[in-house]
PDB file of C-alpha atoms and ligand atoms in Angstrom:
ATOM      1  CA  MET A 949       0.123  -0.033   0.040  1.00 94.00           C
ATOM      2  CA  ARG A 950       1.568   3.204  -1.060  1.00 97.00           C
ATOM      3  CA  LEU A 951      -0.071   6.396   0.741  1.00 97.00           C
ATOM      4  CA  VAL A 952       0.555   9.873   1.038  1.00 98.00           C
ATOM      5  CA  LEU A 953      -1.024  11.621   4.101  1.00 97.00           C
ATOM      6  CA  LEU A 954      -1.819  15.239   3.873  1.00 96.00           C
ATOM      7  CA  GLY A 955      -2.916  17.882   6.379  1.00 94.00           C
ATOM      8  CA  PRO A 956      -1.841  21.120   8.050  1.00 92.00           C
ATOM      9  CA  PRO A 957       0.717  21.314  10.473  1.00 89.00           C
ATOM     10  CA  GLY A 958      -0.491  20.024  14.014  1.00 86.00           C
ATOM     11  CA  ALA A 959      -3.063  17.857  12.383  1.00 89.00           C
ATOM     12  CA  GLY A 960      -1.929  14.893  14.019  1.00 89.00           C
ATOM     13  CA  LYS A 961      -0.416  13.063  10.738  1.00 92.00           C
ATOM     14  CA  GLY A 962       2.689  11.863  12.532  1.00 93.00           C
ATOM     15  CA  THR A 963       1.069  10.241  15.144  1.00 94.00           C
ATOM     16  CA  GLN A 964      -1.959   9.025  12.791  1.00 96.00           C
ATOM     17  CA  ALA A 965       1.318   7.809  10.293  1.00 96.00           C
ATOM     18  CA  GLN A 966       2.883   5.855  13.096  1.00 96.00           C
ATOM     19  CA  LEU A 967      -0.198   4.083  14.036  1.00 97.00           C
ATOM     20  CA  LEU A 968      -1.200   3.372  10.358  1.00 96.00           C
ATOM     21  CA  SER A 969       2.379   2.251   9.394  1.00 96.00           C
ATOM     22  CA  GLU A 970       2.045  -0.635  12.384  1.00 96.00           C
ATOM     23  CA  ASN A 971      -1.279  -1.533  11.412  1.00 93.00           C
ATOM     24  CA  ILE A 972      -0.511  -2.181   7.458  1.00 94.00           C
ATOM     25  CA  GLY A 973       3.013  -2.980   7.972  1.00 95.00           C
ATOM     26  CA  VAL A 974       4.583  -0.548   5.765  1.00 97.00           C
ATOM     27  CA  PRO A 975       7.474   1.965   6.632  1.00 98.00           C
ATOM     28  CA  HIS A 976       6.422   5.684   7.882  1.00 98.00           C
ATOM     29  CA  ILE A 977       8.470   8.325   5.940  1.00 98.00           C
ATOM     30  CA  SER A 978       8.368  11.405   7.646  1.00 97.00           C
ATOM     31  CA  THR A 979      10.566  14.174   5.840  1.00 97.00           C
ATOM     32  CA  GLY A 980      10.407  16.310   8.965  1.00 95.00           C
ATOM     33  CA  ASP A 981      11.845  13.384  11.006  1.00 96.00           C
ATOM     34  CA  LEU A 982      14.350  12.504   8.247  1.00 97.00           C
ATOM     35  CA  PHE A 983      15.490  16.552   8.344  1.00 97.00           C
ATOM     36  CA  ARG A 984      15.502  16.440  12.164  1.00 97.00           C
ATOM     37  CA  THR A 985      17.761  13.289  12.047  1.00 97.00           C
ATOM     38  CA  HIS A 986      20.007  15.116   9.709  1.00 97.00           C
ATOM     39  CA  ILE A 987      20.446  18.227  11.748  1.00 97.00           C
ATOM     40  CA  ALA A 988      20.763  16.298  14.756  1.00 97.00           C
ATOM     41  CA  GLN A 989      23.908  14.314  13.552  1.00 97.00           C
ATOM     42  CA  ASN A 990      25.125  17.574  11.848  1.00 97.00           C
ATOM     43  CA  THR A 991      25.400  16.190   8.339  1.00 97.00           C
ATOM     44  CA  PRO A 992      25.898  18.297   5.349  1.00 97.00           C
ATOM     45  CA  LEU A 993      21.963  17.921   4.758  1.00 96.00           C
ATOM     46  CA  GLY A 994      21.283  18.693   8.253  1.00 96.00           C
ATOM     47  CA  LYS A 995      23.536  21.916   7.937  1.00 97.00           C
ATOM     48  CA  ALA A 996      21.711  22.935   4.866  1.00 97.00           C
ATOM     49  CA  ALA A 997      18.005  22.412   5.930  1.00 97.00           C
ATOM     50  CA  SER A 998      18.097  23.789   9.565  1.00 97.00           C
ATOM     51  CA  ARG A 999      17.538  27.347   9.165  1.00 96.00           C
ATOM     52  CA  PHE A1000      14.616  26.467   7.036  1.00 96.00           C
ATOM     53  CA  LEU A1001      13.165  24.232   9.933  1.00 94.00           C
ATOM     54  CA  ASP A1002      13.958  27.299  12.401  1.00 93.00           C
ATOM     55  CA  ALA A1003      11.879  29.627  10.346  1.00 91.00           C
ATOM     56  CA  GLY A1004       8.947  27.265   9.549  1.00 89.00           C
ATOM     57  CA  GLU A1005       9.960  27.618   5.832  1.00 92.00           C
ATOM     58  CA  LEU A1006      10.205  24.929   3.246  1.00 94.00           C
ATOM     59  CA  VAL A1007      13.385  23.472   2.527  1.00 96.00           C
ATOM     60  CA  PRO A1008      14.180  23.619  -0.884  1.00 96.00           C
ATOM     61  CA  SER A1009      12.768  21.064  -3.178  1.00 92.00           C
ATOM     62  CA  THR A1010      15.780  19.678  -4.712  1.00 93.00           C
ATOM     63  CA  LEU A1011      17.257  18.965  -1.216  1.00 96.00           C
ATOM     64  CA  THR A1012      14.029  17.350  -0.276  1.00 97.00           C
ATOM     65  CA  ILE A1013      13.269  15.516  -3.421  1.00 96.00           C
ATOM     66  CA  ASP A1014      16.743  14.077  -3.212  1.00 95.00           C
ATOM     67  CA  MET A1015      16.235  12.815   0.078  1.00 96.00           C
ATOM     68  CA  VAL A1016      12.635  11.247  -0.564  1.00 97.00           C
ATOM     69  CA  ARG A1017      13.923   9.872  -3.583  1.00 96.00           C
ATOM     70  CA  GLU A1018      16.802   8.160  -1.843  1.00 95.00           C
ATOM     71  CA  ARG A1019      14.754   6.713   0.873  1.00 96.00           C
ATOM     72  CA  LEU A1020      12.285   5.278  -1.477  1.00 96.00           C
ATOM     73  CA  THR A1021      15.202   3.034  -2.837  1.00 95.00           C
ATOM     74  CA  VAL A1022      15.337   1.248   0.705  1.00 96.00           C
ATOM     75  CA  PRO A1023      14.194  -2.197   0.049  1.00 96.00           C
ATOM     76  CA  ASP A1024      11.706  -2.052   3.250  1.00 96.00           C
ATOM     77  CA  THR A1025       9.158   0.181   0.547  1.00 96.00           C
ATOM     78  CA  GLN A1026       8.827  -2.728  -1.578  1.00 93.00           C
ATOM     79  CA  ASN A1027       5.463  -3.409  -0.511  1.00 93.00           C
ATOM     80  CA  GLY A1028       4.386   0.133   0.104  1.00 96.00           C
ATOM     81  CA  PHE A1029       5.073   3.058   2.180  1.00 98.00           C
ATOM     82  CA  LEU A1030       3.167   6.023   4.045  1.00 98.00           C
ATOM     83  CA  LEU A1031       4.677   9.572   3.067  1.00 98.00           C
ATOM     84  CA  ASP A1032       4.191  11.946   5.964  1.00 97.00           C
ATOM     85  CA  GLY A1033       5.123  15.598   4.844  1.00 96.00           C
ATOM     86  CA  PHE A1034       5.981  14.687   1.695  1.00 97.00           C
ATOM     87  CA  PRO A1035       5.016  16.210  -1.195  1.00 98.00           C
ATOM     88  CA  ARG A1036       4.319  19.617   0.421  1.00 96.00           C
ATOM     89  CA  SER A1037       3.957  21.362  -2.920  1.00 97.00           C
ATOM     90  CA  ILE A1038       2.892  20.670  -6.344  1.00 97.00           C
ATOM     91  CA  ALA A1039       6.516  20.882  -7.912  1.00 96.00           C
ATOM     92  CA  GLN A1040       7.063  18.020  -5.055  1.00 97.00           C
ATOM     93  CA  ALA A1041       3.943  15.845  -6.243  1.00 98.00           C
ATOM     94  CA  GLU A1042       5.193  16.333  -9.746  1.00 97.00           C
ATOM     95  CA  ALA A1043       8.835  14.828  -8.765  1.00 97.00           C
ATOM     96  CA  LEU A1044       6.832  12.001  -6.613  1.00 97.00           C
ATOM     97  CA  ALA A1045       4.672  11.331  -9.755  1.00 97.00           C
ATOM     98  CA  HIS A1046       8.037  11.167 -11.997  1.00 97.00           C
ATOM     99  CA  THR A1047      10.123   8.711  -9.355  1.00 96.00           C
ATOM    100  CA  LEU A1048       7.229   6.353  -9.024  1.00 96.00           C
ATOM    101  CA  GLY A1049       6.441   6.290 -12.700  1.00 96.00           C
ATOM    102  CA  ASP A1050       9.709   5.461 -13.643  1.00 94.00           C
ATOM    103  CA  ARG A1051       9.240   2.378 -11.494  1.00 93.00           C
ATOM    104  CA  GLY A1052       5.927   1.485 -13.232  1.00 95.00           C
ATOM    105  CA  ILE A1053       3.892   2.093  -9.659  1.00 95.00           C
ATOM    106  CA  LYS A1054       1.331   4.493  -8.481  1.00 95.00           C
ATOM    107  CA  LEU A1055      -0.073   6.063  -5.171  1.00 97.00           C
ATOM    108  CA  ASN A1056      -2.946   3.860  -3.832  1.00 96.00           C
ATOM    109  CA  ALA A1057      -4.310   6.855  -1.996  1.00 96.00           C
ATOM    110  CA  VAL A1058      -4.084  10.078  -0.204  1.00 97.00           C
ATOM    111  CA  LEU A1059      -5.332  10.368   2.984  1.00 97.00           C
ATOM    112  CA  SER A1060      -6.421  14.085   3.997  1.00 96.00           C
ATOM    113  CA  PHE A1061      -6.577  15.048   7.644  1.00 96.00           C
ATOM    114  CA  VAL A1062      -9.162  17.560   8.167  1.00 94.00           C
ATOM    115  CA  ILE A1063      -9.123  19.865  11.030  1.00 92.00           C
ATOM    116  CA  ASP A1064      -9.890  23.478  12.316  1.00 89.00           C
ATOM    117  CA  GLU A1065      -6.862  25.988  12.370  1.00 84.00           C
ATOM    118  CA  ASP A1066      -7.613  27.018  15.976  1.00 84.00           C
ATOM    119  CA  VAL A1067      -7.361  23.394  17.132  1.00 87.00           C
ATOM    120  CA  VAL A1068      -4.348  22.697  15.422  1.00 87.00           C
ATOM    121  CA  VAL A1069      -2.632  26.195  16.922  1.00 86.00           C
ATOM    122  CA  GLU A1070      -3.554  24.684  20.520  1.00 86.00           C
ATOM    123  CA  ARG A1071      -2.122  21.489  19.827  1.00 84.00           C
ATOM    124  CA  MET A1072       1.294  22.586  18.601  1.00 86.00           C
ATOM    125  CA  LEU A1073       1.643  25.240  21.336  1.00 87.00           C
ATOM    126  CA  ALA A1074       0.993  22.163  23.629  1.00 88.00           C
ATOM    127  CA  ARG A1075       3.387  19.979  22.059  1.00 83.00           C
ATOM    128  CA  GLY A1076       6.482  22.310  22.467  1.00 79.00           C
ATOM    129  CA  ARG A1077       8.761  21.360  19.445  1.00 84.00           C
ATOM    130  CA  ALA A1078      11.637  23.765  18.818  1.00 83.00           C
ATOM    131  CA  ASP A1079       9.736  25.057  15.892  1.00 84.00           C
ATOM    132  CA  ASP A1080       6.277  25.142  17.625  1.00 83.00           C
ATOM    133  CA  SER A1081       6.670  28.956  18.875  1.00 84.00           C
ATOM    134  CA  GLU A1082       3.488  30.898  17.957  1.00 86.00           C
ATOM    135  CA  MET A1083       5.204  32.982  15.444  1.00 88.00           C
ATOM    136  CA  ILE A1084       6.789  30.461  13.558  1.00 89.00           C
ATOM    137  CA  ILE A1085       3.523  27.971  13.848  1.00 89.00           C
ATOM    138  CA  ARG A1086       1.781  31.036  12.049  1.00 88.00           C
ATOM    139  CA  ASN A1087       4.257  30.679   9.357  1.00 90.00           C
ATOM    140  CA  ARG A1088       4.061  27.052   8.939  1.00 91.00           C
ATOM    141  CA  LEU A1089       0.484  27.669   8.562  1.00 92.00           C
ATOM    142  CA  LYS A1090       0.832  30.316   5.809  1.00 93.00           C
ATOM    143  CA  VAL A1091       3.117  28.228   4.061  1.00 93.00           C
ATOM    144  CA  TYR A1092       0.767  24.962   4.224  1.00 94.00           C
ATOM    145  CA  ALA A1093      -2.227  27.358   2.726  1.00 94.00           C
ATOM    146  CA  GLU A1094      -0.154  28.916   0.152  1.00 96.00           C
ATOM    147  CA  GLU A1095       2.111  25.993  -1.202  1.00 95.00           C
ATOM    148  CA  THR A1096       0.531  22.671   0.127  1.00 96.00           C
ATOM    149  CA  ALA A1097      -3.428  22.715   0.008  1.00 96.00           C
ATOM    150  CA  PRO A1098      -2.934  22.889  -3.473  1.00 97.00           C
ATOM    151  CA  LEU A1099      -2.456  19.544  -3.417  1.00 98.00           C
ATOM    152  CA  LEU A1100      -6.109  18.581  -2.349  1.00 97.00           C
ATOM    153  CA  ASP A1101      -7.077  19.665  -5.895  1.00 97.00           C
ATOM    154  CA  TYR A1102      -4.010  17.909  -7.501  1.00 98.00           C
ATOM    155  CA  TYR A1103      -4.761  14.845  -5.874  1.00 98.00           C
ATOM    156  CA  ALA A1104      -8.722  15.459  -5.993  1.00 96.00           C
ATOM    157  CA  ASP A1105      -9.606  12.012  -7.288  1.00 94.00           C
ATOM    158  CA  GLN A1106      -7.430  10.090  -4.976  1.00 96.00           C
ATOM    159  CA  ILE A1107      -8.326  11.639  -1.630  1.00 97.00           C
ATOM    160  CA  ILE A1108      -9.888  10.006   1.265  1.00 97.00           C
ATOM    161  CA  ALA A1109     -11.013  12.836   3.716  1.00 96.00           C
ATOM    162  CA  ILE A1110     -10.786  11.948   7.413  1.00 96.00           C
ATOM    163  CA  ASP A1111     -11.993  13.982  10.278  1.00 95.00           C
ATOM    164  CA  ALA A1112      -8.782  14.456  12.416  1.00 94.00           C
ATOM    165  CA  ALA A1113     -10.301  16.552  15.334  1.00 92.00           C
ATOM    166  CA  GLY A1114     -11.306  13.244  17.602  1.00 92.00           C
ATOM    167  CA  GLU A1115      -8.812  11.490  20.387  1.00 93.00           C
ATOM    168  CA  VAL A1116      -5.824   9.798  18.721  1.00 95.00           C
ATOM    169  CA  ASP A1117      -7.371   6.301  18.697  1.00 97.00           C
ATOM    170  CA  GLU A1118     -10.897   7.374  17.338  1.00 96.00           C
ATOM    171  CA  VAL A1119      -9.194   8.943  14.139  1.00 96.00           C
ATOM    172  CA  ASN A1120      -6.829   5.831  13.925  1.00 97.00           C
ATOM    173  CA  ARG A1121     -10.083   3.822  13.641  1.00 97.00           C
ATOM    174  CA  LEU A1122     -11.706   5.946  11.180  1.00 96.00           C
ATOM    175  CA  THR A1123      -8.589   6.061   8.784  1.00 96.00           C
ATOM    176  CA  GLN A1124      -8.657   2.187   8.670  1.00 95.00           C
ATOM    177  CA  MET A1125     -12.104   1.986   8.113  1.00 95.00           C
ATOM    178  CA  LYS A1126     -11.939   4.727   5.491  1.00 95.00           C
ATOM    179  CA  LEU A1127      -8.954   2.945   3.914  1.00 94.00           C
ATOM    180  CA  HIS A1128     -10.404  -0.640   3.912  1.00 93.00           C
ATOM    181  CA  ASN A1129     -13.598   0.777   2.301  1.00 93.00           C
ATOM    182  CA  ASN A1130     -11.864   2.717  -0.196  1.00 91.00           C
ATOM    183  CA  VAL A1131      -8.865   0.608  -1.163  1.00 88.00           C
ATOM    184  CA  GLY A1132      -9.179  -2.595   0.205  1.00 76.00           C
ATOM    185  CA  THR A1133      -5.945  -4.340   1.472  1.00 58.00           C
ATOM    186  CA  ARG A1134      -3.497  -3.930  -1.176  1.00 55.00           C
TER     187      ARG A1134
HETATM  188  P1  ADP B2352       4.576  19.699  10.687  1.00 59.00           P
HETATM  189  O1  ADP B2352       3.641  18.831   9.965  1.00 59.00           O
HETATM  190  O2  ADP B2352       4.226  20.035  12.156  1.00 59.00           O
HETATM  191  O3  ADP B2352       4.456  21.066  10.010  1.00 59.00           O
HETATM  192  P2  ADP B2352       7.088  18.364   9.908  1.00 59.00           P
HETATM  193  O4  ADP B2352       7.981  17.627  10.768  1.00 59.00           O
HETATM  194  O5  ADP B2352       6.446  17.388   9.119  1.00 59.00           O
HETATM  195  O6  ADP B2352       5.889  19.158  10.975  1.00 59.00           O
HETATM  196  O7  ADP B2352       7.972  19.434   9.256  1.00 59.00           O
HETATM  197  C1  ADP B2352       8.482  20.192   9.835  1.00 59.00           C
HETATM  198  C2  ADP B2352       9.651  21.201   9.174  1.00 59.00           C
HETATM  199  O8  ADP B2352      10.666  20.384   8.001  1.00 59.00           O
HETATM  200  C3  ADP B2352       8.781  21.986   8.181  1.00 59.00           C
HETATM  201  O9  ADP B2352       8.261  23.594   8.601  1.00 59.00           O
HETATM  202  C4  ADP B2352       9.942  22.198   6.970  1.00 59.00           C
HETATM  203  O10 ADP B2352      10.725  23.185   7.278  1.00 59.00           O
HETATM  204  C5  ADP B2352      10.588  20.925   6.934  1.00 59.00           C
HETATM  205  N1  ADP B2352       9.902  20.074   5.822  1.00 59.00           N
HETATM  206  C6  ADP B2352       9.386  18.724   6.252  1.00 59.00           C
HETATM  207  N2  ADP B2352       8.713  18.207   5.059  1.00 59.00           N
HETATM  208  C7  ADP B2352       9.298  18.996   3.815  1.00 59.00           C
HETATM  209  C8  ADP B2352       9.374  19.047   2.595  1.00 59.00           C
HETATM  210  N3  ADP B2352       8.350  17.782   1.716  1.00 59.00           N
HETATM  211  N4  ADP B2352       9.440  20.030   1.590  1.00 59.00           N
HETATM  212  C9  ADP B2352      10.124  20.967   2.655  1.00 59.00           C
HETATM  213  N5  ADP B2352      10.232  21.300   3.550  1.00 59.00           N
HETATM  214  C10 ADP B2352       9.895  20.381   4.478  1.00 59.00           C
END
């Protein structure tokens, strides 16, 4: 099963991706986590990416796309993957389509986590990550609206919308149910 998870920052995508990855047995690939690991290890990519994460800006697409392409060559993605935080722009979505197309594969679905902006700001302030100050949160929401939200149209015919306002377990139950009804167990 090859899935993309979409949703504003703070929608709980990462948490849901983790659970779903266990449910369906495919790796959870979070570009945010990959960048944070590079930054923690002070790699050249980490050095190049850190100021963008600090500002709540998108890391330039070339860096991001190369990192994802490489991750998708790891054999654990053979039976599928869950992409969390990628693509985040039309250019990234086109690059992904290209990469998958070269291998003769396609996405099975795009899960869209739907939630109110007020709720996401509250959640992010509560979790207290380094880039979770109010000003940077606002910038991430702005970047989401401008760069990422257009993907809802781009992927229109593959989208499965999920109400992400409930408790973690409830959202996971909803996600599994909708996935089962729309895609089955590929
Ligand atoms: P959230 O979903 O809460 O915004 P993430 O962990 O997904 O958090 O992303 C954190 C930061 O990592 C983003 O604000 C951005 O700087 C960078 N980032 C993650 N994914 C991408 C991507 N696909 N393209 C560019 N930058 C990215």
